[in-house]
Structures are given as structure tokens and as C-alpha cells.
XYZ file of C-alpha atoms in Angstrom:
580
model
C -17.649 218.551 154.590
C -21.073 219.201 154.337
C -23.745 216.537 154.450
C -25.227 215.466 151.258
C -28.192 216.557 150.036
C -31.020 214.204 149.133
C -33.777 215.402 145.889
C -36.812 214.895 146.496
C -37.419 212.253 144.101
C -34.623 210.212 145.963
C -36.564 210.782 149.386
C -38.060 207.556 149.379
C -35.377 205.198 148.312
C -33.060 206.797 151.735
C -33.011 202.953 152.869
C -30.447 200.433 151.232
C -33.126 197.947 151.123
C -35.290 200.133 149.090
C -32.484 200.699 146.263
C -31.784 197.275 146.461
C -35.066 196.144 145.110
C -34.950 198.157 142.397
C -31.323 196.812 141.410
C -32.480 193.522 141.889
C -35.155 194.131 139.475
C -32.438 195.435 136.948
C -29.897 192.364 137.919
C -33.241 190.410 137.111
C -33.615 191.905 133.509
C -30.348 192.232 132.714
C -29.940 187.784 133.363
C -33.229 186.967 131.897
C -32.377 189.283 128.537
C -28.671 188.448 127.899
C -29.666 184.303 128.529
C -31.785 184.580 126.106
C -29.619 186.437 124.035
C -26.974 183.478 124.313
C -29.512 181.129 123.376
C -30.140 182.515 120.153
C -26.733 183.242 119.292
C -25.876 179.812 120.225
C -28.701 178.668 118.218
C -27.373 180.479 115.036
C -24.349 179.279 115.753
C -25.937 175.806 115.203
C -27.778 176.167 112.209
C -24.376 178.491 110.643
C -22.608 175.011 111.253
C -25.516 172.927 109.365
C -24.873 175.351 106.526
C -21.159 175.185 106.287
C -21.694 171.261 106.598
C -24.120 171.777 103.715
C -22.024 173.789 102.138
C -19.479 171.061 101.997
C -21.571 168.303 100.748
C -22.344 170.611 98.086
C -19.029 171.246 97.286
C -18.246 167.545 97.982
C -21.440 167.067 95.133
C -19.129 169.613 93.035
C -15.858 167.861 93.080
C -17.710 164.207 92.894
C -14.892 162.096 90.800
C -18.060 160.110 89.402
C -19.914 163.099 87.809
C -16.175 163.968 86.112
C -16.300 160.574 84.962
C -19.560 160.923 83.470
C -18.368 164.184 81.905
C -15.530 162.375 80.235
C -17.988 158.946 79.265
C -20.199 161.972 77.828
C -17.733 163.392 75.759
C -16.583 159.463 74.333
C -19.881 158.540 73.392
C -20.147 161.852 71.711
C -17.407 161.189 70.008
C -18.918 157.648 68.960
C -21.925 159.183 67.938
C -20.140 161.732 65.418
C -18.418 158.618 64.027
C -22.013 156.769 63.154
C -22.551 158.392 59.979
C -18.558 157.579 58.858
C -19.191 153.774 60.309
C -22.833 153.598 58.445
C -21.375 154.772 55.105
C -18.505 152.012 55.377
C -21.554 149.367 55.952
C -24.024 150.676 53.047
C -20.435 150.339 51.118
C -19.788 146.805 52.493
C -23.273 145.484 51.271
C -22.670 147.036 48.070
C -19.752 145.129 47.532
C -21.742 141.831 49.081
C -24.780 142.352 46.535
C -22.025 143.328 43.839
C -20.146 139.818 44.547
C -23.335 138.274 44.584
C -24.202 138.881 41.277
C -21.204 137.804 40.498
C -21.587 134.509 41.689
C -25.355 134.201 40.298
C -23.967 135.055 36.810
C -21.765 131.568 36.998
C -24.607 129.415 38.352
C -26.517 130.840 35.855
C -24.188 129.208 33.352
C -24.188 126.235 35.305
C -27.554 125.644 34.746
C -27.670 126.509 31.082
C -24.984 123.615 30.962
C -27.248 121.431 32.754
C -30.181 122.059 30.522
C -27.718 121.420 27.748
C -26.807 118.303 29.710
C -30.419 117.140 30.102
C -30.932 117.835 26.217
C -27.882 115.472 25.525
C -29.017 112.821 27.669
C -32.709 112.583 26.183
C -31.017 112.714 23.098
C -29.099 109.818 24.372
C -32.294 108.006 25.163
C -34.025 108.630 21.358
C -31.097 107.027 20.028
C -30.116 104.528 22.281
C -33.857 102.970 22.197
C -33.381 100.068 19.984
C -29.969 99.040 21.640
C -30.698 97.074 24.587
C -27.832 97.529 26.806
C -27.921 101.787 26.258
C -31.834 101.577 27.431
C -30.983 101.538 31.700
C -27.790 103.381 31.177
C -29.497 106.256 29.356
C -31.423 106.660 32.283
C -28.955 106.474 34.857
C -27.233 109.700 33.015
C -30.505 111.373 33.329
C -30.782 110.968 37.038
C -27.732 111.833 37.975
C -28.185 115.012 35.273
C -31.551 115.511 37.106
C -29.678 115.598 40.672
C -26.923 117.574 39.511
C -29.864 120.138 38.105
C -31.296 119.864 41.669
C -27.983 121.082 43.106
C -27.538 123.710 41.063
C -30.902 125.282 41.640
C -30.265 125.036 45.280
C -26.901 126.723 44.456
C -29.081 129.618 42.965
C -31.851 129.571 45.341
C -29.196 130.398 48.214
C -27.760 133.055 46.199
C -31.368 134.866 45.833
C -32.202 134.762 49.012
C -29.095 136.215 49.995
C -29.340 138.899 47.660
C -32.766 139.442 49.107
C -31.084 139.860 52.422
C -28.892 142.384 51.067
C -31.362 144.173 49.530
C -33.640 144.460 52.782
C -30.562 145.380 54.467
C -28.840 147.811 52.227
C -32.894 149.491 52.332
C -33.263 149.696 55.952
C -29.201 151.057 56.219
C -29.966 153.457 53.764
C -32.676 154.579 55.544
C -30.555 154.993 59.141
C -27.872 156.394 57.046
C -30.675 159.416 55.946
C -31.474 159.867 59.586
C -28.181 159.548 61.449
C -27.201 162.926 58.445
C -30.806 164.235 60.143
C -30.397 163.098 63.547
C -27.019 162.645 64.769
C -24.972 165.829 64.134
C -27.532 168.144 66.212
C -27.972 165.265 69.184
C -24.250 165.513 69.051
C -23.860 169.177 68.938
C -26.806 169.518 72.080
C -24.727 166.831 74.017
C -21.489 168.293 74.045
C -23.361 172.131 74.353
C -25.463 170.364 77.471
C -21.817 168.974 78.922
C -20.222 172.123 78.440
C -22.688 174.402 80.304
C -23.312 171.038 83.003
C -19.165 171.997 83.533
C -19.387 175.620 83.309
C -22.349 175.702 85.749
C -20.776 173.173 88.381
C -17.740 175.672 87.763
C -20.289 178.830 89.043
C -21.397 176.777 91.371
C -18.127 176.067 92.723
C -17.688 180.026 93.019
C -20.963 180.630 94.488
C -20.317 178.013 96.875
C -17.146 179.624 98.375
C -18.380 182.753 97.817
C -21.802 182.155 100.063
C -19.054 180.240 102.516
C -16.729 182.642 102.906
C -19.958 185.159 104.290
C -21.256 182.387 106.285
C -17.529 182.087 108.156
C -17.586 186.070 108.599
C -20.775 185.436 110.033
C -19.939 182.912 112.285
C -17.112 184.718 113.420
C -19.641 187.805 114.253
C -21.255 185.299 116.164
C -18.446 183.963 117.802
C -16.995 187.371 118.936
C -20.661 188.432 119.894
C -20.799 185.296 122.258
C -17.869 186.641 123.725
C -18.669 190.225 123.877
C -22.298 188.708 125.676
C -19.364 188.593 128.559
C -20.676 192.440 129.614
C -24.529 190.810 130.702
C -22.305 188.554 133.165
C -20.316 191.812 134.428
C -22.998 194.021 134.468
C -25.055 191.155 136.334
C -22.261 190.931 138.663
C -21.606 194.371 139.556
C -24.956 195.021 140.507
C -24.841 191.698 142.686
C -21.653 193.867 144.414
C -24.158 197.084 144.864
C -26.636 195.481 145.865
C -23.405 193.425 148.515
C -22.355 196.843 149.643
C -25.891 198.039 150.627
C -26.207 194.974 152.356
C -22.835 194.535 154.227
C -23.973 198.364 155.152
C -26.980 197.466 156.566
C -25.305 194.326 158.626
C -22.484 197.302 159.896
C -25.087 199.423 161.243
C -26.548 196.607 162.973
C -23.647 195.226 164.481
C -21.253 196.011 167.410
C -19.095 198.073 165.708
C -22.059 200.416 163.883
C -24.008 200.576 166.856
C -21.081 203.107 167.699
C -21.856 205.482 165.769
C -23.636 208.286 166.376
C -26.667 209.387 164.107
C -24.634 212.228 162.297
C -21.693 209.417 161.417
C -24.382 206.935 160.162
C -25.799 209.452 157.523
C -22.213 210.419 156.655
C -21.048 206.986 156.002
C -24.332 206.350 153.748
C -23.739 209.083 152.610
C -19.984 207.745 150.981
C -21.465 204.409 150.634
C -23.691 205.896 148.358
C -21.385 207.996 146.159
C -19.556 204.647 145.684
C -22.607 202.659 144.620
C -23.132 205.462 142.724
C -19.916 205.705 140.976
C -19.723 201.882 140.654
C -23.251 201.940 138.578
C -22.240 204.805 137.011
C -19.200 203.165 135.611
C -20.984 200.636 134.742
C -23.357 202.089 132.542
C -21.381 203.986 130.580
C -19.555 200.528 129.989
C -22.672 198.255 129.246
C -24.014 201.380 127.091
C -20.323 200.813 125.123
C -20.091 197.704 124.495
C -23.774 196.306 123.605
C -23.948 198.850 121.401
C -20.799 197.314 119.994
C -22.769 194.091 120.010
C -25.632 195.507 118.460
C -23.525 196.980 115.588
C -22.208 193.471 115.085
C -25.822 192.109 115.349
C -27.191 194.759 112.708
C -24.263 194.193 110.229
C -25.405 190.245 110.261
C -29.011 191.454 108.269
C -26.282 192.412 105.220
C -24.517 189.647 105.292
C -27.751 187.233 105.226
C -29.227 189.129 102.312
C -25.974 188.035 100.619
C -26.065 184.328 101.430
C -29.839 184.488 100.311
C -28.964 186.262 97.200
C -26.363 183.557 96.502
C -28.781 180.402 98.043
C -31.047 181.771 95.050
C -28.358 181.723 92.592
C -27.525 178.656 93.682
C -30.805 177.013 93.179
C -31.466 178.386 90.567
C -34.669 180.787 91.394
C -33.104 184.598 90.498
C -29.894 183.287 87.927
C -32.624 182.765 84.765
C -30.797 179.041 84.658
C -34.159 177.389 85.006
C -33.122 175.014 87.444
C -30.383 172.451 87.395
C -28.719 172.017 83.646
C -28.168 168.535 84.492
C -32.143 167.795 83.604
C -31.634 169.463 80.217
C -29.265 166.858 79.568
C -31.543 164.273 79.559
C -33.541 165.006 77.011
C -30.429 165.039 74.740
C -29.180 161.629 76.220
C -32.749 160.228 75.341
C -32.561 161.119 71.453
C -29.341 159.845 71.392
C -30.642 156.683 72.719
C -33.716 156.504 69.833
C -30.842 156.946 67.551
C -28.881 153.948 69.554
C -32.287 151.291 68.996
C -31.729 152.374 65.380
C -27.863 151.789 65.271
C -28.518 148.335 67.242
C -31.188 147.697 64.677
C -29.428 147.877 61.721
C -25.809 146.345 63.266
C -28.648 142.913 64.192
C -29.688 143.167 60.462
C -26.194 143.383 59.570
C -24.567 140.613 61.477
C -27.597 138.812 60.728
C -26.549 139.548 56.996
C -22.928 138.786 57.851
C -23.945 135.495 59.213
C -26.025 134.060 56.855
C -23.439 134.693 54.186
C -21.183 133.002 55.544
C -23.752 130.582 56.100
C -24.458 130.333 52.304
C -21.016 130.405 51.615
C -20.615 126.912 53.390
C -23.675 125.330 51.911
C -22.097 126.786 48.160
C -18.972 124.918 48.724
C -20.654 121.829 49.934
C -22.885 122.470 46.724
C -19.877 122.403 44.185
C -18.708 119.292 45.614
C -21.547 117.633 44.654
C -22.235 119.473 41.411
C -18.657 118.283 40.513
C -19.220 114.710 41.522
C -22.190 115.169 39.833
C -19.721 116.077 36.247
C -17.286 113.250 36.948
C -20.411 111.164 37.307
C -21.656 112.065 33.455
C -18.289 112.893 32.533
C -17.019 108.737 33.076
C -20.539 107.708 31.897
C -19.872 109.103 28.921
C -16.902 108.278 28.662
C -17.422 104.501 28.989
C -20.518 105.061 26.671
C -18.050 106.234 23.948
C -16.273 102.975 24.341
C -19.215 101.015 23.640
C -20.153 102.647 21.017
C -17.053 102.398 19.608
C -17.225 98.240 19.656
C -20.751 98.850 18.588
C -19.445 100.209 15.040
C -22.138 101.762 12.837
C -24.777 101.107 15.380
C -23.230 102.994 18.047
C -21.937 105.853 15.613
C -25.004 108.149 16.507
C -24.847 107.865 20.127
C -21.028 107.967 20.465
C -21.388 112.033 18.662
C -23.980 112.781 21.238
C -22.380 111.399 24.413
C -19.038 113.218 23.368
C -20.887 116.673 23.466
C -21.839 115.604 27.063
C -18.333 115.467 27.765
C -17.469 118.516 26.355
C -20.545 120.478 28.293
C -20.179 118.424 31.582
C -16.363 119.810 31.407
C -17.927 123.332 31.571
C -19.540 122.277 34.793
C -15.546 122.215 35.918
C -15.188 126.307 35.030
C -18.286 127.428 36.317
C -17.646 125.822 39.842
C -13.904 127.015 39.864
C -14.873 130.591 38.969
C -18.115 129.784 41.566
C -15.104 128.657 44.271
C -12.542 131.356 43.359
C -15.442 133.897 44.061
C -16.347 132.521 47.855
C -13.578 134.018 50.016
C -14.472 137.401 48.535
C -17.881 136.725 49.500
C -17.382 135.796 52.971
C -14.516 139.001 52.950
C -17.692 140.994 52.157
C -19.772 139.394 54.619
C -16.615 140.350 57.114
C -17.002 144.146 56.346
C -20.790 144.220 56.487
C -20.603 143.476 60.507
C -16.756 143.636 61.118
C -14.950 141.792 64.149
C -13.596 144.842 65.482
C -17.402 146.294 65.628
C -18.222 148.310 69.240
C -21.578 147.580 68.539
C -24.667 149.637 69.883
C -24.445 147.719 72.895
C -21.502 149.196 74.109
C -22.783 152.885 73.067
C -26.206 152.183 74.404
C -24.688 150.861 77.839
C -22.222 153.816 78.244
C -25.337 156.121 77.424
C -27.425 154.204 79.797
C -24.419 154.438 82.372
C -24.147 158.470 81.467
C -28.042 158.832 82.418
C -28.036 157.008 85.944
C -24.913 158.985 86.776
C -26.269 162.162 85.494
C -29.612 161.264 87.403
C -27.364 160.969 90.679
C -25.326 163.679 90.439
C -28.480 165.731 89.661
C -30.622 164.400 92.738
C -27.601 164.584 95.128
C -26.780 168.373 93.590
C -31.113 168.947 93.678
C -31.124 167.524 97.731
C -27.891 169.521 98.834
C -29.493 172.835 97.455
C -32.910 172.413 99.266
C -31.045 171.711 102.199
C -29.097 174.691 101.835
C -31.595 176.989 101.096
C -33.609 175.610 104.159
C -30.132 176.532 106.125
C -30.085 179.528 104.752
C -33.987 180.625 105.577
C -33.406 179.265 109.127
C -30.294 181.413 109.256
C -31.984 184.224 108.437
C -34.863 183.724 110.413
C -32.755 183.245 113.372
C -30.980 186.383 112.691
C -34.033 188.357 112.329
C -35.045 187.171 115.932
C -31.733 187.864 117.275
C -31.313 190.904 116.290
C -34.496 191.771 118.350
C -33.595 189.796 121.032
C -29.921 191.496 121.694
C -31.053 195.339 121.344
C -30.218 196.141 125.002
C -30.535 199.267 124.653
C -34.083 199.624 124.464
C -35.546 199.449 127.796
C -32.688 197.249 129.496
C -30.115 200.457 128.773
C -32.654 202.610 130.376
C -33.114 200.513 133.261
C -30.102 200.829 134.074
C -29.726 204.483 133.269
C -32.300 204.824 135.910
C -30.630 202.975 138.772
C -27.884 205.004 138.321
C -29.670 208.579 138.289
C -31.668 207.421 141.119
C -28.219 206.522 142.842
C -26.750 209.631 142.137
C -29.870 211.277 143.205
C -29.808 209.551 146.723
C -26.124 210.569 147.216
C -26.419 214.382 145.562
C -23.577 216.634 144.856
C -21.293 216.416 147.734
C -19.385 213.501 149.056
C -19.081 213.429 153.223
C -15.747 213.492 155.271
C -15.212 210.339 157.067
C -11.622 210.490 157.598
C -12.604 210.080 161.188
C -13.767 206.725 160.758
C -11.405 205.346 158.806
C -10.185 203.059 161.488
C -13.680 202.360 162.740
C -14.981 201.214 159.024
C -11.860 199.093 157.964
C -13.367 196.189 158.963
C -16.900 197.499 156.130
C -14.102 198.210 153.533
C -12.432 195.227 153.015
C -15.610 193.075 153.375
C -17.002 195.506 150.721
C -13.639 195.395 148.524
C -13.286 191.909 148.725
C -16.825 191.159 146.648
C -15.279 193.184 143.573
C -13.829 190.876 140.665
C -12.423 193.672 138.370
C -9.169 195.929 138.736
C -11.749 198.574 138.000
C -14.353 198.135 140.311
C -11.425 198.323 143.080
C -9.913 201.637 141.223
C -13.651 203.487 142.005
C -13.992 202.216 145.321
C -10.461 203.629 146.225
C -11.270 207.152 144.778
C -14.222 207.130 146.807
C -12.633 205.697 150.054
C -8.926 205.649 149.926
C -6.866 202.899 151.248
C -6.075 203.640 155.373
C -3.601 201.589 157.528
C -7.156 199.580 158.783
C -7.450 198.287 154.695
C -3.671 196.945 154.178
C -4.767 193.449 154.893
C -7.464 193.747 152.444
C -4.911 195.246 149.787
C -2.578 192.650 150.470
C -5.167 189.545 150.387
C -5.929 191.106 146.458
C -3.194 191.450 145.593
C -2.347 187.605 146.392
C -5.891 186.619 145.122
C -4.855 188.655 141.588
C -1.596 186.413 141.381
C -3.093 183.233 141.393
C -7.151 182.175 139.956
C -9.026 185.864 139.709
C -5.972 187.351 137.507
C -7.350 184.785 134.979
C -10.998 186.096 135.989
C -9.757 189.314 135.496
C -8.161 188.948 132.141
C -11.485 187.941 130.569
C -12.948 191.430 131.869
């Protein structure tokens, strides 16, 4: 065949050496660009993991059993809150009935002390008459003291009843006044705490969706990322095959310098340089049109990541509240709601203090009346046997006595009315002290309980709204970092611009260097054996050994070679291979 023919742009890279050098400065860029393509990726990779893991505390935050609980102690005190009004309305009815029983009670000490002032009447009387009889004169007095005491007694009895009924009063004002605002208050706090827990569950409910929804891209993503690692495989082959070019020109150089090239005469050398470079040729030729297809593969898969950040963005801001119109997290509405129902709560533990206070002192009073009728009715017996004895005297008196014995048996009769007053008076405690029972009953929650389970709601809605607050800042960080990364990478891995022409250009100027016309060195088959395998034996890849063979075809010289591949591709490089 003819020899090939050389452009003259390819006139000064005749030497191996010479295209060498300018593949090394391609093997050079093509190592330096892809490592620092992997480091990026790798890098994303990193901060795609800190968002998934964010992602999942977020979720975590979402699913917390402790905010559900709240959600459910929310609802419950709610429910106690509606019931205020209802449990007011049975207290302003309870003191009602307390004041009511009250007067009832005042109406028989009232009689009691008409008696007595009947009582004290009779026993001055008793006095006038009984002045000129010696042995009436002390005893006359005696039945005014005790009258006097039992007069005491009673007024205590009556002083304990009015400032009961003050109590009552005071209370019955200040309920009344609770009662107005709980009908004010208590039906719109209720209404904005259940709205506030309904839209804290609905929104934890989009959030939920957003969440899995920004996850779900962020997966895709880092399965781009993943495959694009992988696919970063053709910077390592491309690296590699121009290490085996750049191998061939040198094991070409070492032939022509040894024994066995030193045998060859000058037209032999150019037609074996000639082959050598058609197959250098070929090989970067190859390899070109296989780096062009798959980074541009890899820079598809790079571009399509800018879409799928947007997304995550668009869903971060959701998420956080900036572009959804929620005005940030619905958990700090809340709040405000939870602190009117508390102001309510002061008043509801306000009025149960004055109540039980109420309760209390009734009972109290109730004690002190009992212990008052026994002595109001030892006080009767007192008059009532005192008069009775006085009768008897008068009666062995005679005509004297007469006058003393009609007025001492009218403090019999009236000291007997002593008797009904304190049984209606005793007949009438239990349903005071039953009244004093419903004013502040036993079975009573209390606004302690309601203000702890709202002060309980508040530090767990405060929680769950700091830990949902944190995990969406550090999301959204994520999720800028993401994107920034991906911004940067997708600069970083577009190999086509200059690297793609790079090595565009090696190839043209190898093709240029070998021209149109391979040479005929059929001759030399035997002679070069030796040059082939050493040059076949650098490839790693089933293809690189398919070129070389249509370029120089296998000869007797080459059947070691052959054979030492094909035993290398049945045990470690048919792995190698594989991954190519």
C-alpha cells in the first residue's frame, strides 16, 4: 500500500513524543476536571443526606405522640371550658338556695329574740312585783341573767346568720358577674381553640404531604446523583485510554530503539508509524465519540437536577411558611387563644376560692348554730324550772304570791317557744350545710385542674412549635446548600465545553498525522509480535482490543498474547471489564 500522507498541520507532531505531550496535557485535564467533578457530586451527596435526615426529624416533629396528646388535652379542656357557663349557672343557683335557706333560718331567730325580749319583759316584771318579798329579790335577778345570756346567744345566733348572708351576697355578686363574662368570653375562646386545633391538625396534615412530597424529589435526586457518580466512571476510562496512547507511542519509541527495531529499514519504520498511528488514531477516535456520549448523558442528568431543586425550594417555602400565605407556624396563633382562656381560668379559680370559701364558712356557722341552740335551750330549761319552782312558792305564799305566780307562768309559756324556734332553727341546718355542699361541690375539678392542663397544653404547644420552627430552618438551610451545590455542579461537570474539544483535537490531530491510508505491514508481522502484545496487553476494555485487531490483526507471533487475555478476562479484569 501506499505510504501515508502527512497534512501539513500534522508536520510537526511526526514524533511520538511530540503527540504525547499534547495527550498528556488532555489526560491532565480530563483528571483534574472529572476529580473535581466527584467532589462536588460527593459533596451534594452529603448535604442530600442532611436533608433527608432533616426531613425525618421533621416528619419525626410531625408524628410526635406528645403534640397528639396535646391535641387531645386541647380538645378536653375545650370541652371543660364550654361546660363553665352550665357549672356557673348551677353555683349562682346553689347560693340562691344558701341565701334563700338563710333567710329562712334568720326569720326563726328573729322570733327567738322577740321571745327573749318578751322574756326580759316578764322577768322585770318579776322584779316590780317581787320587791317587797324578800326571798323573790336574788331570785328575780338570777332569771334576768340567765334571760340576759340567753339574749346574748341568740344575737350571736343572728349575727352569724348576717354575716353569712353577707357572704352570699358578695359571692352571688362577684358569680354573677363571671357568669356575664364566661356568656361574653367563653363561647368565642372556645370556638378560636378548637378552630386554632383544627387548622394546628390540618396544617401538620399538609405538612406531612409536603414533607414526602419534597422527599420523594430529594430521593430522585439523590439517585441522579448516585447514577451520575457512576456514570463519572467515563473520566477514569477516558483517563486511561489516553494513558494506553500515550503506552503505545512509547513502547514504539522503545521498539525502534531496541535490537529488534534497529532492523528495520527506514521505509519499514515510517510504515509501522504509520499503522501505529491509525491505531492511536482509531483508539482516540473511539474514544471520543464515547466520552462525547456519555457526559452528555451526565450533563442531561446534571441539568434536569436545576428542576428538581426549584421544586424542593418551592416546597422548603411552603413548608416554612414564606410563599403558602400561612403566616408562619399556626401553632403561635394558638397561643394567644390558650392565654384568654387562661384570664378566663384566674376568673373561674376566683370565684370557685370565693365559693369554697362560702361553702366553708357555712358549714362553719352551721356548727357554731348548733352549739348556739344548745345553749339557748339550756338557757329555756334554765327559766323554764325557775319558773317553775317560782310558781310553787308562790303558791305557799297565797295572796302575796298571787301576782307573781300569773307573771312567772307567762315565762313558762314564752320560754316554751324558745323550744319551737330552735327545733325549726335545727330542722333547717342540714339543708343549710346541703346548700353549702352545692355552692363548692366535692366532685368539683376546680380551676386548678383546667388551669394546669392549659398550662400543660402551652409548654407542649411551645415545644412542638420550637422543635417544628428549628427543623424548618434547618431544612431550608439544606435546601439552599443543595441548591447552591447544584448550581456549582452543574458548572463544574459541563465537559463538553473545552474538555470535549480537547479531546476532539487530539483526535483530529491524530488522524491528521496518520492521513487517509493505512500501510501494509504484513511483512512484519513476525518481526512486530513481540510490539503487539506489549501494546495489547496495556488495554483494559474488550473494545480497546476489538480496534487494535482491525487495525493489526492477530498473526501466529500474537497467540500468546491472545491466549494470556483471554486467561486474564476469566479471572480479576472480567470484573474490570464489566464496570466498562
Amino acid at each position: 500500500m501506499a505510504h501515508a500522507l502527512v497534512s501539513p498541520n500534522a508536520a510537526a507532531y511526526t514524533s511520538g513524543w511530540d503527540i504525547s505531550q499534547t495527550l498528556e496535557s488532555a489526560r491532565g485535564q480530563v483528571e483534574e476536571r472529572f476529580l473535581e467533578g466527584g467532589t462536588v457530586l460527593l459533596s451534594v451527596m452529603d448535604v442530600l443526606n442532611r436533608l433527608l435526615s432533616s426531613l425525618e426529624n421533621v416528619t419525626t416533629a410531625l408524628d410526635n405522640k406528645e403534640a397528639s396528646d396535646t391535641g387531645a388535652d386541647l380538645r378536653a379542656t375545650v370541652a371543660s371550658l364550654t361546660a363553665l357557663p352550665i357549672t356557673e349557672e348551677g353555683r349562682q343557683q346553689a347560693l340562691v338556695s344558701l341565701a334563700h335557706t338563710g333567710r329562712e333560718l334568720r326569720k326563726h331567730v328573729a322570733d327567738m329574740q322577740e321571745t327573749m325580749r318578751y322574756l326580759r319583759t316578764f322577768a322585770v316584771t318579776v322584779k316590780i312585783t317581787g320587791a317587797g318579798i324578800a326571798e323573790f329579790a336574788g331570785f328575780a335577778q338570777e332569771i334576768l341573767e340567765r334571760i340576759y345570756s340567753g339574749t346574748d346567744e341568740v344575737n350571736r345566733f343572728a349575727a352569724h346568720l348576717d354575716s353569712l348572708d353577707k357572704e352570699v351576697k358578695l359571692a352571688a355578686s362577684f358569680g354573677a358577674s363571671v357568669s356575664k363574662g364566661y356568656a361574653d368570653t367563653v363561647p368565642a375562646v372556645a370556638g378560636a381553640l378548637r378552630d386554632d386545633a383544627a387548622k394546628i391538625a390540618e396544617h401538620r396534615k399538609d405538612l406531612g404531604v409536603i414533607a414526602r412530597e419534597v422527599g420523594a424529589i430529594a430521593r430522585v435526586v439523590q439517585s441522579k446523583v448516585a447514577s451520575t457518580l457512576s456514570a463519572l466512571q467515563i473520566g477514569d476510562i477516558t483517563r486511561q485510554r489516553i494513558e494506553h496512547v500515550q503506552a503505545t507511542f512509547s513502547l514504539l519509541e522503545d521498539f525502534f530503539a531496541g535490537e529488534d527495531g534497529a532492523k528495520l529499514d527506514a521505509g519499514a519504520r515510517r510504515r509501522l508509524q504509520n499503522v501505529i498511528h491509525h491505531l492511536t488514531a482509531a483508539q482516540m477516535s473511539d474514544m471520543c465519540a464515547n466520552f462525547q456520549r456519555d457526559s452528555e448523558n451526565v450533563v442531561k442528568t446534571i441539568a434536569s437536577f436545576d428542576h428538581d431543586m426549584r421544586e424542593i425550594l418551592r416546597l422548603r417555602d411552603q413548608m416554612s411558611g414564606e410563599s403558602g400565605g400561612a403566616g408562619g407556624n399556626f401553632m403561635r396563633a394558638l397561643e394567644s387563644s390558650v392565654s384568654a382562656a387562661h384570664e378566663i381560668v384566674k376568673q373561674v379559680d376566683a370565684a370557685s376560692r370565693q365559693a369554697d370559701h362560702v361553702s366553708q364558712s357555712t358549714i362553719g356557722t352551721a356548727a357554731k348554730l348548733s352549739e348556739a341552740i344548745g345553749n339557748i335551750r339550756a338557757v329555756k330549761t334554765d327559766i323554764h324550772y325557775m319558773a317553775l319552782n317560782t310558781n310553787l312558792r308562790c303558791s305557799r305564799l297565797g295572796e302575796e304570791g298571787r301576782s307573781i305566780n300569773v307573771v312567772t307562768a307567762e315565762l313558762r309559756i314564752f320560754a316554751g317557744k324558745l323550744d319551737d324556734s330552735a327545733d325549726a332553727i335545727v330542722n333547717g341546718l342540714p339543708a343549710l350545710e346541703a346548700a353549702a355542699g352545692r355552692v363548692a361541690p366535692a366532685t368539683d375539678a376546680g380551676a386548678g385542674n383546667l388551669g394546669e392542663s392549659l398550662t400543660s397544653a402551652v409548654g407542649n404547644i411551645r415545644s412542638a412549635a420550637n422543635l417544628m420552627e428549628n427543623e424548618l430552618k434547618v431544612l431550608a438551610e439544606n435546601g439552599r446548600e443543595v441548591a447552591t451545590k447544584i448550581s456549582l455542579l452543574i458548572g463544574k461537570l459541563d465537559f463538553q465545553h473545552d474538555l470535549g474539544e480537547v479531546l476532539a483535537g487530539c483526535a483530529d490531530l491524530l488522524e491528521g498525522v496518520a492521513g487517509t491510508d493505512v500501510a501494509d505491514i504484513s511483512d512484519l508481522a513476525e518481526m512486530i509480535a513481540p510490539l503487539d502484545r506489549k501494546i495489547f496487553k496495556h488495554y483494559t476494555m474488550v473494545q480497546e482490543r476489538n480496534i487494535h485487531r482491525d487495525v493489526i490483526p492477530a498473526s501466529e507471533g500474537s497467540t500468546p498474547a491472545l491466549a494470556e487475555m483471554a486467561k486474564v478476562e476469566n479471572d480479576e479484569d472480567l470484573f474490570a471489564d464489566a464496570l466498562f
